[in-house]
């Protein structure tokens, strides 16, 4: 066999075998990877805002369609009945999107909590919006209301020097609150 | 302003060589003499900028639309390896003088993890195309800077009385450590710059 | 006997990264903790052994001119497998190692062994070589990681180890400490083999 076709054939065969192997491994691990990301990235935040639930929050998640958008909703149950829901939204911060998970009590229509799950804010300044000092302000607020930070005329104290980041977190919550009625209705009707 | 921060961060504050641990093999290998260090530095600036631009396009227009992001590693290394080959052939034909100067460093660059690392980092940091290219230029300039500074020090070390077991790579590593310590000082610049823009 | 040599060579005579000063980036980057060092080492054993096996099995089939390209494809495939498997089953290692898992692909040790050993020897010997060099690499990384974690953080595999008034020197877990620590270890190894030789 002459050299150039042989080179091409061998390389193509190797690439094809590798691609086949990889797609196999990929399909075997895909579900597990999705689960790991849920458990490790969103898991702690979801458990935080749905504290006191008795069910496996990750396993009992549901996909809901709201405004033509897929939304993963985590449902917290007590005594077998849903008492709270949580889902992820985002606001635009200083360094990029600030992703938050907001939890809502469906029995009292109150906010159970807010956690920042992903952000690219300045370490030491904007990143302070992830701290309890800031996020605990949202606990127990009625969902009705504007949830704006002080510079925007609201009553949520923003982190000093990090107005953008604080506004982004509040924006995430406002978006979540706007979807609340729709999501609640879909989750509670079986 | 954003761009300025990006440049200063990539060049000094997060210097890929000294603080991000990328590209250390050529760092110790070619930093013994000033002229080879300059040649390697230039070759890396050239290849890294091209490679980052191309891999960015590959990621956004081939891997992402096809939903095969998990093949990133495989695709990027192939792109970089063939790019290096191509650049070598092109330089030999078109610019023999430049080839004379950079040629011998090009094959070494395929396994230079800095090139691959910066290409992946540009994607992971979610930079747009322009930012990615600027990031690559600044990072590779930082690499070249550290390499040339190191070569200057190592030429002096030749004349120094180093304890026998530490001669060669060992003292090179310790020197690099002290340089990294000096570069850590730029961290303060970062904080004040960011504070300036955020307020 | 010579099979034994194939295995043990990687453990002292050609112990990476000290004797073969290759693949330094992951060595410096992931040894902030013993766990990171061990995890990286295990990933490298996997990739190195399997790529050695495949390369030596195909050594008569692959034309010389495209051998490096073929080796890179084979190595990259195993690296992607490691990436997927760690992400699926060992998520904490996946996040600890981060960028440095895909970077295994440009680890010169692996390409070096494929080129220098596996492409010239049979499957069995190449397997032993891969295991030996990989194990040596893992041991070096774990020791380096242990030293840096104990001195820099006062813990070992996240277990508190030092007395309560111990003030960790953070220097060790930062980048400069990595360079200095590796340099001193290299010096120590040179000193040991220097006395052994004389």
mmCIF file with all atom_site columns, C-alpha atoms in Angstrom, chain C residues 22-153:
data_model
loop_
_atom_site.group_PDB
_atom_site.id
_atom_site.type_symbol
_atom_site.label_atom_id
_atom_site.label_alt_id
_atom_site.label_comp_id
_atom_site.label_asym_id
_atom_site.label_entity_id
_atom_site.label_seq_id
_atom_site.pdbx_PDB_ins_code
_atom_site.Cartn_x
_atom_site.Cartn_y
_atom_site.Cartn_z
_atom_site.occupancy
_atom_site.B_iso_or_equiv
_atom_site.pdbx_formal_charge
_atom_site.auth_seq_id
_atom_site.auth_comp_id
_atom_site.auth_asym_id
_atom_site.auth_atom_id
_atom_site.pdbx_PDB_model_num
ATOM 1   C CA . UNK C 1 22  ? 8.529   16.683 32.595 1.00 0.00 ? 22  UNK C CA 1
ATOM 2   C CA . UNK C 1 23  ? 4.891   17.437 33.192 1.00 0.00 ? 23  UNK C CA 1
ATOM 3   C CA . UNK C 1 24  ? 5.586   20.066 35.809 1.00 0.00 ? 24  UNK C CA 1
ATOM 4   C CA . UNK C 1 25  ? 2.440   22.154 35.484 1.00 0.00 ? 25  UNK C CA 1
ATOM 5   C CA . UNK C 1 26  ? 0.039   19.682 37.105 1.00 0.00 ? 26  UNK C CA 1
ATOM 6   C CA . UNK C 1 27  ? 2.725   18.814 39.641 1.00 0.00 ? 27  UNK C CA 1
ATOM 7   C CA . UNK C 1 28  ? 2.856   22.387 40.839 1.00 0.00 ? 28  UNK C CA 1
ATOM 8   C CA . UNK C 1 29  ? -0.813  23.186 40.465 1.00 0.00 ? 29  UNK C CA 1
ATOM 9   C CA . UNK C 1 30  ? -2.659  20.287 42.076 1.00 0.00 ? 30  UNK C CA 1
ATOM 10  C CA . UNK C 1 31  ? -0.349  19.585 45.004 1.00 0.00 ? 31  UNK C CA 1
ATOM 11  C CA . UNK C 1 32  ? -1.966  22.225 47.212 1.00 0.00 ? 32  UNK C CA 1
ATOM 12  C CA . UNK C 1 33  ? -3.401  19.246 49.037 1.00 0.00 ? 33  UNK C CA 1
ATOM 13  C CA . UNK C 1 34  ? -2.554  15.568 49.356 1.00 0.00 ? 34  UNK C CA 1
ATOM 14  C CA . UNK C 1 35  ? -5.979  14.719 47.944 1.00 0.00 ? 35  UNK C CA 1
ATOM 15  C CA . UNK C 1 36  ? -5.323  16.757 44.798 1.00 0.00 ? 36  UNK C CA 1
ATOM 16  C CA . UNK C 1 37  ? -1.934  15.105 44.308 1.00 0.00 ? 37  UNK C CA 1
ATOM 17  C CA . UNK C 1 38  ? -3.320  11.601 44.754 1.00 0.00 ? 38  UNK C CA 1
ATOM 18  C CA . UNK C 1 39  ? -6.320  12.276 42.504 1.00 0.00 ? 39  UNK C CA 1
ATOM 19  C CA . UNK C 1 40  ? -4.158  13.693 39.738 1.00 0.00 ? 40  UNK C CA 1
ATOM 20  C CA . UNK C 1 41  ? -1.761  10.749 40.086 1.00 0.00 ? 41  UNK C CA 1
ATOM 21  C CA . UNK C 1 42  ? -4.570  8.210  39.700 1.00 0.00 ? 42  UNK C CA 1
ATOM 22  C CA . UNK C 1 43  ? -5.898  9.991  36.605 1.00 0.00 ? 43  UNK C CA 1
ATOM 23  C CA . UNK C 1 44  ? -2.415  9.920  35.115 1.00 0.00 ? 44  UNK C CA 1
ATOM 24  C CA . UNK C 1 45  ? -1.934  6.183  35.895 1.00 0.00 ? 45  UNK C CA 1
ATOM 25  C CA . UNK C 1 46  ? -5.178  5.469  34.051 1.00 0.00 ? 46  UNK C CA 1
ATOM 26  C CA . UNK C 1 47  ? -4.373  7.545  30.985 1.00 0.00 ? 47  UNK C CA 1
ATOM 27  C CA . UNK C 1 48  ? -0.714  6.557  30.835 1.00 0.00 ? 48  UNK C CA 1
ATOM 28  C CA . UNK C 1 49  ? -1.266  2.796  31.175 1.00 0.00 ? 49  UNK C CA 1
ATOM 29  C CA . UNK C 1 50  ? -4.113  2.623  28.689 1.00 0.00 ? 50  UNK C CA 1
ATOM 30  C CA . UNK C 1 51  ? -2.450  4.868  26.138 1.00 0.00 ? 51  UNK C CA 1
ATOM 31  C CA . UNK C 1 52  ? 0.740   2.804  26.468 1.00 0.00 ? 52  UNK C CA 1
ATOM 32  C CA . UNK C 1 53  ? -1.241  -0.390 25.841 1.00 0.00 ? 53  UNK C CA 1
ATOM 33  C CA . UNK C 1 54  ? -3.033  0.950  22.776 1.00 0.00 ? 54  UNK C CA 1
ATOM 34  C CA . UNK C 1 55  ? 0.051   2.613  21.326 1.00 0.00 ? 55  UNK C CA 1
ATOM 35  C CA . UNK C 1 56  ? 2.164   -0.530 21.677 1.00 0.00 ? 56  UNK C CA 1
ATOM 36  C CA . UNK C 1 57  ? -0.608  -2.699 20.249 1.00 0.00 ? 57  UNK C CA 1
ATOM 37  C CA . UNK C 1 58  ? -0.884  -0.454 17.210 1.00 0.00 ? 58  UNK C CA 1
ATOM 38  C CA . UNK C 1 59  ? 2.816   0.283  16.858 1.00 0.00 ? 59  UNK C CA 1
ATOM 39  C CA . UNK C 1 60  ? 3.202   -1.737 13.659 1.00 0.00 ? 60  UNK C CA 1
ATOM 40  C CA . UNK C 1 61  ? 0.046   -0.313 12.099 1.00 0.00 ? 61  UNK C CA 1
ATOM 41  C CA . UNK C 1 62  ? 0.654   3.388  12.585 1.00 0.00 ? 62  UNK C CA 1
ATOM 42  C CA . UNK C 1 63  ? 2.849   4.946  9.877  1.00 0.00 ? 63  UNK C CA 1
ATOM 43  C CA . UNK C 1 64  ? 5.829   6.788  11.326 1.00 0.00 ? 64  UNK C CA 1
ATOM 44  C CA . UNK C 1 65  ? 4.930   10.165 9.849  1.00 0.00 ? 65  UNK C CA 1
ATOM 45  C CA . UNK C 1 66  ? 1.577   10.440 11.559 1.00 0.00 ? 66  UNK C CA 1
ATOM 46  C CA . UNK C 1 67  ? 2.567   8.721  14.782 1.00 0.00 ? 67  UNK C CA 1
ATOM 47  C CA . UNK C 1 68  ? 2.580   11.847 16.955 1.00 0.00 ? 68  UNK C CA 1
ATOM 48  C CA . UNK C 1 69  ? -0.855  12.865 15.683 1.00 0.00 ? 69  UNK C CA 1
ATOM 49  C CA . UNK C 1 70  ? -2.177  9.348  16.356 1.00 0.00 ? 70  UNK C CA 1
ATOM 50  C CA . UNK C 1 71  ? -0.669  9.294  19.852 1.00 0.00 ? 71  UNK C CA 1
ATOM 51  C CA . UNK C 1 72  ? -2.278  12.635 20.628 1.00 0.00 ? 72  UNK C CA 1
ATOM 52  C CA . UNK C 1 73  ? -5.693  11.417 19.500 1.00 0.00 ? 73  UNK C CA 1
ATOM 53  C CA . UNK C 1 74  ? -5.385  8.250  21.581 1.00 0.00 ? 74  UNK C CA 1
ATOM 54  C CA . UNK C 1 75  ? -4.211  10.138 24.675 1.00 0.00 ? 75  UNK C CA 1
ATOM 55  C CA . UNK C 1 76  ? -6.889  12.820 24.271 1.00 0.00 ? 76  UNK C CA 1
ATOM 56  C CA . UNK C 1 77  ? -9.572  10.124 24.088 1.00 0.00 ? 77  UNK C CA 1
ATOM 57  C CA . UNK C 1 78  ? -8.559  8.647  27.425 1.00 0.00 ? 78  UNK C CA 1
ATOM 58  C CA . UNK C 1 79  ? -8.319  12.120 28.936 1.00 0.00 ? 79  UNK C CA 1
ATOM 59  C CA . UNK C 1 80  ? -11.897 12.877 27.890 1.00 0.00 ? 80  UNK C CA 1
ATOM 60  C CA . UNK C 1 81  ? -12.977 9.572  29.449 1.00 0.00 ? 81  UNK C CA 1
ATOM 61  C CA . UNK C 1 82  ? -11.284 10.578 32.703 1.00 0.00 ? 82  UNK C CA 1
ATOM 62  C CA . UNK C 1 83  ? -12.993 13.964 32.492 1.00 0.00 ? 83  UNK C CA 1
ATOM 63  C CA . UNK C 1 84  ? -16.432 12.390 32.084 1.00 0.00 ? 84  UNK C CA 1
ATOM 64  C CA . UNK C 1 85  ? -15.949 9.672  34.687 1.00 0.00 ? 85  UNK C CA 1
ATOM 65  C CA . UNK C 1 86  ? -14.572 11.970 37.396 1.00 0.00 ? 86  UNK C CA 1
ATOM 66  C CA . UNK C 1 87  ? -17.360 14.432 36.735 1.00 0.00 ? 87  UNK C CA 1
ATOM 67  C CA . UNK C 1 88  ? -19.950 11.682 37.048 1.00 0.00 ? 88  UNK C CA 1
ATOM 68  C CA . UNK C 1 89  ? -18.614 9.744  40.018 1.00 0.00 ? 89  UNK C CA 1
ATOM 69  C CA . UNK C 1 90  ? -15.871 11.737 41.781 1.00 0.00 ? 90  UNK C CA 1
ATOM 70  C CA . UNK C 1 91  ? -17.218 15.269 41.657 1.00 0.00 ? 91  UNK C CA 1
ATOM 71  C CA . UNK C 1 92  ? -15.041 16.629 44.470 1.00 0.00 ? 92  UNK C CA 1
ATOM 72  C CA . UNK C 1 93  ? -11.883 15.501 42.664 1.00 0.00 ? 93  UNK C CA 1
ATOM 73  C CA . UNK C 1 94  ? -13.278 16.963 39.459 1.00 0.00 ? 94  UNK C CA 1
ATOM 74  C CA . UNK C 1 95  ? -13.671 20.380 41.053 1.00 0.00 ? 95  UNK C CA 1
ATOM 75  C CA . UNK C 1 96  ? -10.329 20.189 42.914 1.00 0.00 ? 96  UNK C CA 1
ATOM 76  C CA . UNK C 1 97  ? -8.388  19.422 39.741 1.00 0.00 ? 97  UNK C CA 1
ATOM 77  C CA . UNK C 1 98  ? -10.505 21.647 37.490 1.00 0.00 ? 98  UNK C CA 1
ATOM 78  C CA . UNK C 1 99  ? -8.634  22.819 34.423 1.00 0.00 ? 99  UNK C CA 1
ATOM 79  C CA . UNK C 1 100 ? -5.832  20.355 35.053 1.00 0.00 ? 100 UNK C CA 1
ATOM 80  C CA . UNK C 1 101 ? -7.806  17.273 34.008 1.00 0.00 ? 101 UNK C CA 1
ATOM 81  C CA . UNK C 1 102 ? -8.018  18.355 30.341 1.00 0.00 ? 102 UNK C CA 1
ATOM 82  C CA . UNK C 1 103 ? -4.423  19.500 30.691 1.00 0.00 ? 103 UNK C CA 1
ATOM 83  C CA . UNK C 1 104 ? -3.306  15.883 31.195 1.00 0.00 ? 104 UNK C CA 1
ATOM 84  C CA . UNK C 1 105 ? -3.458  15.735 27.405 1.00 0.00 ? 105 UNK C CA 1
ATOM 85  C CA . UNK C 1 106 ? -0.435  18.024 27.123 1.00 0.00 ? 106 UNK C CA 1
ATOM 86  C CA . UNK C 1 107 ? 1.437   16.339 29.972 1.00 0.00 ? 107 UNK C CA 1
ATOM 87  C CA . UNK C 1 108 ? 4.763   15.610 28.334 1.00 0.00 ? 108 UNK C CA 1
ATOM 88  C CA . UNK C 1 109 ? 5.293   12.454 30.406 1.00 0.00 ? 109 UNK C CA 1
ATOM 89  C CA . UNK C 1 110 ? 2.472   10.627 28.657 1.00 0.00 ? 110 UNK C CA 1
ATOM 90  C CA . UNK C 1 111 ? 3.458   11.582 25.130 1.00 0.00 ? 111 UNK C CA 1
ATOM 91  C CA . UNK C 1 112 ? 7.074   10.966 26.118 1.00 0.00 ? 112 UNK C CA 1
ATOM 92  C CA . UNK C 1 113 ? 6.400   7.384  27.271 1.00 0.00 ? 113 UNK C CA 1
ATOM 93  C CA . UNK C 1 114 ? 4.298   6.682  24.170 1.00 0.00 ? 114 UNK C CA 1
ATOM 94  C CA . UNK C 1 115 ? 7.104   7.868  21.926 1.00 0.00 ? 115 UNK C CA 1
ATOM 95  C CA . UNK C 1 116 ? 10.111  6.599  23.866 1.00 0.00 ? 116 UNK C CA 1
ATOM 96  C CA . UNK C 1 117 ? 8.804   3.278  25.162 1.00 0.00 ? 117 UNK C CA 1
ATOM 97  C CA . UNK C 1 118 ? 5.401   2.057  24.005 1.00 0.00 ? 118 UNK C CA 1
ATOM 98  C CA . UNK C 1 119 ? 6.037   2.614  20.303 1.00 0.00 ? 119 UNK C CA 1
ATOM 99  C CA . UNK C 1 120 ? 9.109   0.362  20.530 1.00 0.00 ? 120 UNK C CA 1
ATOM 100 C CA . UNK C 1 121 ? 8.060   -2.410 22.906 1.00 0.00 ? 121 UNK C CA 1
ATOM 101 C CA . UNK C 1 122 ? 5.384   -5.080 23.309 1.00 0.00 ? 122 UNK C CA 1
ATOM 102 C CA . UNK C 1 123 ? 2.057   -4.692 25.041 1.00 0.00 ? 123 UNK C CA 1
ATOM 103 C CA . UNK C 1 124 ? 2.995   -6.441 28.281 1.00 0.00 ? 124 UNK C CA 1
ATOM 104 C CA . UNK C 1 125 ? 6.202   -4.503 28.839 1.00 0.00 ? 125 UNK C CA 1
ATOM 105 C CA . UNK C 1 126 ? 4.474   -1.235 27.917 1.00 0.00 ? 126 UNK C CA 1
ATOM 106 C CA . UNK C 1 127 ? 1.754   -1.930 30.456 1.00 0.00 ? 127 UNK C CA 1
ATOM 107 C CA . UNK C 1 128 ? 4.359   -2.445 33.172 1.00 0.00 ? 128 UNK C CA 1
ATOM 108 C CA . UNK C 1 129 ? 6.168   0.702  32.093 1.00 0.00 ? 129 UNK C CA 1
ATOM 109 C CA . UNK C 1 130 ? 2.939   2.721  32.201 1.00 0.00 ? 130 UNK C CA 1
ATOM 110 C CA . UNK C 1 131 ? 2.014   1.378  35.634 1.00 0.00 ? 131 UNK C CA 1
ATOM 111 C CA . UNK C 1 132 ? 5.530   1.970  36.996 1.00 0.00 ? 132 UNK C CA 1
ATOM 112 C CA . UNK C 1 133 ? 5.938   5.505  35.743 1.00 0.00 ? 133 UNK C CA 1
ATOM 113 C CA . UNK C 1 134 ? 2.340   6.330  36.701 1.00 0.00 ? 134 UNK C CA 1
ATOM 114 C CA . UNK C 1 135 ? 2.808   4.958  40.195 1.00 0.00 ? 135 UNK C CA 1
ATOM 115 C CA . UNK C 1 136 ? 6.058   6.884  40.620 1.00 0.00 ? 136 UNK C CA 1
ATOM 116 C CA . UNK C 1 137 ? 4.303   10.049 39.474 1.00 0.00 ? 137 UNK C CA 1
ATOM 117 C CA . UNK C 1 138 ? 1.433   9.417  41.902 1.00 0.00 ? 138 UNK C CA 1
ATOM 118 C CA . UNK C 1 139 ? 3.787   8.823  44.830 1.00 0.00 ? 139 UNK C CA 1
ATOM 119 C CA . UNK C 1 140 ? 5.784   11.981 44.075 1.00 0.00 ? 140 UNK C CA 1
ATOM 120 C CA . UNK C 1 141 ? 2.631   14.058 43.798 1.00 0.00 ? 141 UNK C CA 1
ATOM 121 C CA . UNK C 1 142 ? 1.110   12.649 46.962 1.00 0.00 ? 142 UNK C CA 1
ATOM 122 C CA . UNK C 1 143 ? 4.300   13.273 48.957 1.00 0.00 ? 143 UNK C CA 1
ATOM 123 C CA . UNK C 1 144 ? 4.638   16.801 47.585 1.00 0.00 ? 144 UNK C CA 1
ATOM 124 C CA . UNK C 1 145 ? 0.953   17.460 48.231 1.00 0.00 ? 145 UNK C CA 1
ATOM 125 C CA . UNK C 1 146 ? 1.250   16.098 51.772 1.00 0.00 ? 146 UNK C CA 1
ATOM 126 C CA . UNK C 1 147 ? 4.215   18.326 52.584 1.00 0.00 ? 147 UNK C CA 1
ATOM 127 C CA . UNK C 1 148 ? 2.510   21.416 51.231 1.00 0.00 ? 148 UNK C CA 1
ATOM 128 C CA . UNK C 1 149 ? -0.822  20.670 52.867 1.00 0.00 ? 149 UNK C CA 1
ATOM 129 C CA . UNK C 1 150 ? 0.663   19.835 56.269 1.00 0.00 ? 150 UNK C CA 1
ATOM 130 C CA . UNK C 1 151 ? 2.918   22.895 56.382 1.00 0.00 ? 151 UNK C CA 1
ATOM 131 C CA . UNK C 1 152 ? 0.633   25.288 54.554 1.00 0.00 ? 152 UNK C CA 1
ATOM 132 C CA . UNK C 1 153 ? -2.698  24.332 56.055 1.00 0.00 ? 153 UNK C CA 1
#
